[in-house]
Backbone as JSON, one array per atom type, in Angstrom:
{
  "sequence": "QSVAKVMGSVFWDAQGCILVEFLEPGQTINAARYIQTLVKLRRALHDKCPGRKIILQHDNARPHTARATVEKIRTFGWETLPHPPYSPDLAPSDYHLFASVKE",
  "N": [[16.5, 18.29, -21.57], [13.59, 16.88, -20.38], [12.49, 15.1, -17.5], [10.17, 12.64, -16.81], [8.03, 12.43, -14.04], [7.18, 9.73, -12.01], [4.82, 7.97, -10.14], [5.22, 5.62, -7.57], [4.11, 2.71, -5.86], [4.86, 0.84, -3.03], [4.76, -2.2, -1.4], [5.48, -4.02, 1.48], [6.74, -6.54, 3.73], [8.13, -7.97, 6.75], [9.85, -9.81, 5.63], [10.55, -8.81, 3.16], [10.08, -7.23, -0.06], [6.81, -7.17, -1.42], [5.05, -6.23, -3.4], [5.5, -4.04, -6.08], [4.43, -1.24, -7.72], [3.99, 0.91, -10.46], [2.6, 3.99, -11.53], [1.35, 5.06, -14.69], [3.0, 7.7, -16.46], [1.66, 10.89, -15.75], [-0.72, 9.89, -14.78], [-3.01, 9.82, -12.03], [-3.58, 8.94, -8.61], [-6.53, 7.53, -7.4], [-9.46, 6.48, -5.56], [-10.58, 4.27, -6.98], [-8.42, 3.42, -8.56], [-6.57, 2.82, -6.56], [-7.85, 0.69, -5.35], [-7.64, -1.21, -7.4], [-4.9, -1.67, -7.21], [-4.81, -2.77, -4.65], [-6.15, -5.18, -5.12], [-4.27, -6.48, -6.73], [-2.25, -6.63, -4.83], [-3.45, -8.36, -3.01], [-3.5, -10.75, -4.5], [-0.73, -11.15, -4.77], [-0.02, -11.46, -2.09], [-1.43, -13.77, -1.5], [-0.06, -15.61, -3.06], [2.48, -15.47, -1.88], [2.16, -15.86, 0.9], [-0.12, -17.69, 1.74], [-3.2, -17.78, 3.54], [-2.36, -16.27, 5.69], [-2.88, -13.81, 8.24], [-3.73, -10.5, 7.42], [-2.56, -7.32, 8.07], [-2.94, -4.1, 7.33], [-1.08, -1.19, 6.9], [-1.43, 2.01, 6.09], [-1.31, 5.48, 5.12], [-3.57, 8.24, 5.8], [-4.5, 9.24, 3.38], [-6.78, 10.47, 0.91], [-7.55, 8.51, -1.16], [-7.07, 6.18, 0.28], [-8.84, 6.23, 2.38], [-11.34, 6.4, 1.34], [-14.78, 5.51, 0.97], [-15.33, 3.32, -0.76], [-12.83, 2.07, -0.87], [-12.38, 1.36, 1.82], [-14.48, -0.43, 2.14], [-13.74, -2.45, 0.3], [-11.36, -3.39, 1.46], [-12.44, -4.41, 3.79], [-14.01, -6.51, 2.71], [-11.97, -8.18, 1.92], [-11.18, -9.1, 4.33], [-9.15, -7.99, 5.76], [-7.27, -6.24, 8.26], [-6.98, -2.84, 9.22], [-4.56, -0.69, 10.39], [-5.03, 2.07, 12.55], [-4.28, 5.42, 11.62], [-3.03, 8.4, 12.64], [-3.77, 11.85, 11.68], [-1.49, 13.48, 11.87], [1.51, 12.96, 13.52], [4.16, 13.59, 15.64], [5.53, 11.47, 16.65], [5.57, 9.5, 14.79], [7.54, 8.41, 12.2], [8.4, 8.36, 8.75], [9.3, 5.28, 7.2], [11.35, 5.4, 5.41], [12.81, 3.5, 4.16], [14.71, 2.49, 5.91], [14.2, 0.33, 7.52], [14.2, -2.03, 6.04], [16.66, -3.25, 4.28], [16.73, -4.51, 1.78], [14.7, -3.31, 0.33], [15.75, -0.93, -0.49], [17.31, -1.62, -2.63]],
  "CA": [[15.66, 17.11, -21.62], [12.78, 16.77, -19.17], [12.31, 13.75, -16.97], [8.81, 12.45, -16.31], [7.91, 11.89, -12.69], [6.3, 8.57, -11.95], [4.52, 7.58, -8.77], [5.31, 4.2, -7.31], [3.61, 2.19, -4.59], [5.64, -0.3, -2.6], [4.18, -2.92, -0.27], [6.47, -4.95, 1.98], [6.61, -7.08, 5.07], [9.43, -8.16, 7.38], [10.71, -10.63, 4.78], [10.96, -8.09, 1.97], [9.11, -6.6, -0.95], [5.71, -8.02, -1.88], [4.52, -5.7, -4.65], [5.9, -2.7, -6.5], [3.6, -0.86, -8.87], [4.19, 2.28, -10.91], [1.55, 4.57, -12.36], [1.8, 5.62, -15.96], [3.23, 9.15, -16.33], [0.47, 11.71, -15.9], [-1.85, 9.3, -14.08], [-3.11, 10.14, -10.62], [-4.19, 7.88, -7.81], [-7.84, 7.79, -6.8], [-9.92, 5.28, -4.86], [-10.73, 3.15, -7.92], [-7.07, 2.97, -8.94], [-5.97, 2.21, -5.38], [-8.5, -0.62, -5.18], [-6.99, -2.11, -8.36], [-3.61, -2.02, -6.63], [-5.06, -3.68, -3.53], [-6.48, -6.48, -5.69], [-2.97, -7.06, -7.11], [-1.57, -6.95, -3.58], [-4.09, -9.55, -2.46], [-2.99, -11.89, -5.26], [0.68, -11.34, -4.42], [0.02, -12.0, -0.73], [-1.91, -15.16, -1.55], [1.04, -16.41, -3.6], [3.63, -15.46, -0.97], [1.85, -16.34, 2.25], [-1.55, -18.0, 1.8], [-3.79, -18.02, 4.84], [-1.82, -15.39, 6.73], [-3.69, -12.64, 8.58], [-3.15, -9.3, 6.83], [-2.79, -6.05, 8.76], [-2.48, -3.08, 6.39], [-0.8, 0.14, 7.43], [-1.24, 3.06, 5.1], [-1.68, 6.76, 5.71], [-4.98, 8.58, 5.66], [-4.76, 9.96, 2.14], [-8.17, 10.27, 0.48], [-7.82, 7.21, -1.8], [-6.98, 5.11, 1.28], [-9.96, 6.31, 3.33], [-12.61, 6.48, 0.62], [-15.74, 4.47, 1.35], [-15.15, 2.13, -1.61], [-11.59, 1.42, -0.45], [-12.62, 0.76, 3.13], [-15.35, -1.59, 1.92], [-12.96, -3.5, -0.36], [-10.46, -3.95, 2.47], [-13.29, -5.21, 4.67], [-14.38, -7.76, 2.03], [-10.78, -9.03, 1.92], [-10.96, -9.59, 5.68], [-7.93, -7.41, 6.28], [-7.37, -5.24, 9.32], [-6.22, -1.63, 8.92], [-4.11, 0.03, 11.58], [-5.39, 3.49, 12.51], [-3.15, 6.32, 11.37], [-3.45, 9.78, 12.94], [-3.45, 12.79, 10.6], [-0.1, 13.9, 12.02], [2.06, 12.66, 14.83], [5.62, 13.7, 15.64], [6.09, 10.19, 17.07], [5.63, 8.61, 13.64], [8.46, 8.84, 11.15], [8.34, 7.44, 7.62], [10.36, 4.27, 7.29], [12.47, 5.85, 4.57], [13.52, 2.29, 3.76], [15.74, 2.1, 6.88], [13.85, -0.93, 8.16], [14.44, -3.19, 5.18], [17.72, -2.91, 3.32], [16.46, -5.03, 0.45], [13.8, -2.39, -0.37], [16.6, 0.09, -1.09], [17.81, -2.14, -3.91]],
  "C": [[14.91, 17.01, -20.29], [12.63, 15.3, -18.78], [10.91, 13.65, -16.39], [8.86, 11.88, -14.9], [6.87, 10.78, -12.71], [6.08, 8.22, -10.49], [4.61, 6.07, -8.65], [4.73, 3.86, -5.95], [4.39, 0.94, -4.27], [4.97, -0.9, -1.37], [5.21, -3.96, 0.17], [6.09, -5.46, 3.36], [8.02, -7.3, 5.62], [10.39, -8.99, 6.54], [11.17, -9.92, 3.51], [9.8, -7.57, 1.16], [8.07, -7.6, -1.42], [5.21, -7.56, -3.24], [5.07, -4.3, -4.86], [5.07, -2.39, -7.74], [3.82, 0.61, -9.18], [2.99, 2.74, -11.73], [2.15, 5.04, -13.67], [2.03, 7.12, -15.76], [1.94, 9.93, -16.6], [-0.75, 11.16, -15.2], [-1.84, 9.73, -12.62], [-3.79, 8.99, -9.89], [-5.53, 8.36, -7.27], [-8.3, 6.47, -6.17], [-10.03, 4.08, -5.8], [-9.37, 2.57, -8.3], [-6.38, 2.28, -7.77], [-6.57, 0.83, -5.12], [-7.9, -1.63, -6.16], [-5.64, -2.59, -7.83], [-3.79, -3.0, -5.48], [-5.43, -5.08, -4.01], [-5.19, -7.2, -6.11], [-2.19, -7.47, -5.87], [-2.15, -8.21, -2.97], [-3.6, -10.81, -3.17], [-1.54, -12.2, -4.88], [0.82, -11.93, -3.02], [-0.43, -13.45, -0.71], [-0.82, -16.08, -2.06], [2.18, -16.56, -2.59], [3.32, -16.13, 0.36], [0.36, -16.63, 2.39], [-2.01, -18.27, 3.23], [-3.31, -17.13, 5.95], [-2.75, -14.22, 6.98], [-2.97, -11.39, 8.07], [-3.56, -8.09, 7.66], [-2.13, -4.98, 7.89], [-2.23, -1.77, 7.13], [-0.55, 1.07, 6.25], [-1.68, 4.37, 5.73], [-3.15, 7.05, 5.45], [-5.26, 9.46, 4.45], [-6.17, 9.59, 1.64], [-8.42, 8.94, -0.24], [-7.81, 6.04, -0.81], [-8.19, 5.08, 2.2], [-11.32, 6.41, 2.66], [-13.5, 5.29, 0.98], [-15.53, 3.18, 0.54], [-13.89, 1.35, -1.21], [-11.77, 0.68, 0.87], [-13.47, -0.49, 2.99], [-14.58, -2.74, 1.28], [-12.02, -4.17, 0.63], [-11.25, -4.84, 3.43], [-13.67, -6.54, 4.02], [-13.19, -8.72, 1.94], [-10.54, -9.66, 3.29], [-9.67, -9.09, 6.29], [-8.24, -6.44, 7.41], [-6.53, -4.03, 8.89], [-5.84, -0.97, 10.23], [-4.53, 1.49, 11.47], [-4.13, 4.34, 12.34], [-3.61, 7.75, 11.64], [-3.06, 10.72, 11.8], [-2.01, 13.28, 10.66], [0.35, 13.52, 13.41], [3.57, 12.78, 14.77], [6.3, 12.4, 16.07], [6.23, 9.21, 15.91], [6.58, 9.19, 12.6], [8.32, 7.87, 9.98], [9.52, 6.47, 7.69], [11.59, 4.67, 6.48], [13.39, 4.7, 4.19], [14.65, 1.9, 4.71], [15.47, 0.73, 7.48], [14.27, -2.15, 7.34], [15.44, -2.83, 4.1], [17.41, -3.37, 1.91], [15.52, -4.12, -0.35], [14.62, -1.3, -1.07], [17.06, -0.33, -2.49], [16.69, -2.25, -4.9]]
}
């Protein structure tokens, strides 16, 4: 029996998980799809912490750096932290920072 792989995106802050979204099996992420996720994230953030300044940290994958994505983030008034292509000083969180994300 084969198991389908599914991609998930998780957004969190210091208080815990804000949004978890899974792609349908076989779907891939592109700028348009990532923007849809960001719109959902914006709604979730508005519900959780209205009026709070948003600083987004994501890697430099193509859907994250596409012109349309950058423009959408700008229209939201969010700030994006710069992320170098590779740095040995940066380690993925691997969910060590927030125990509740593990669950």
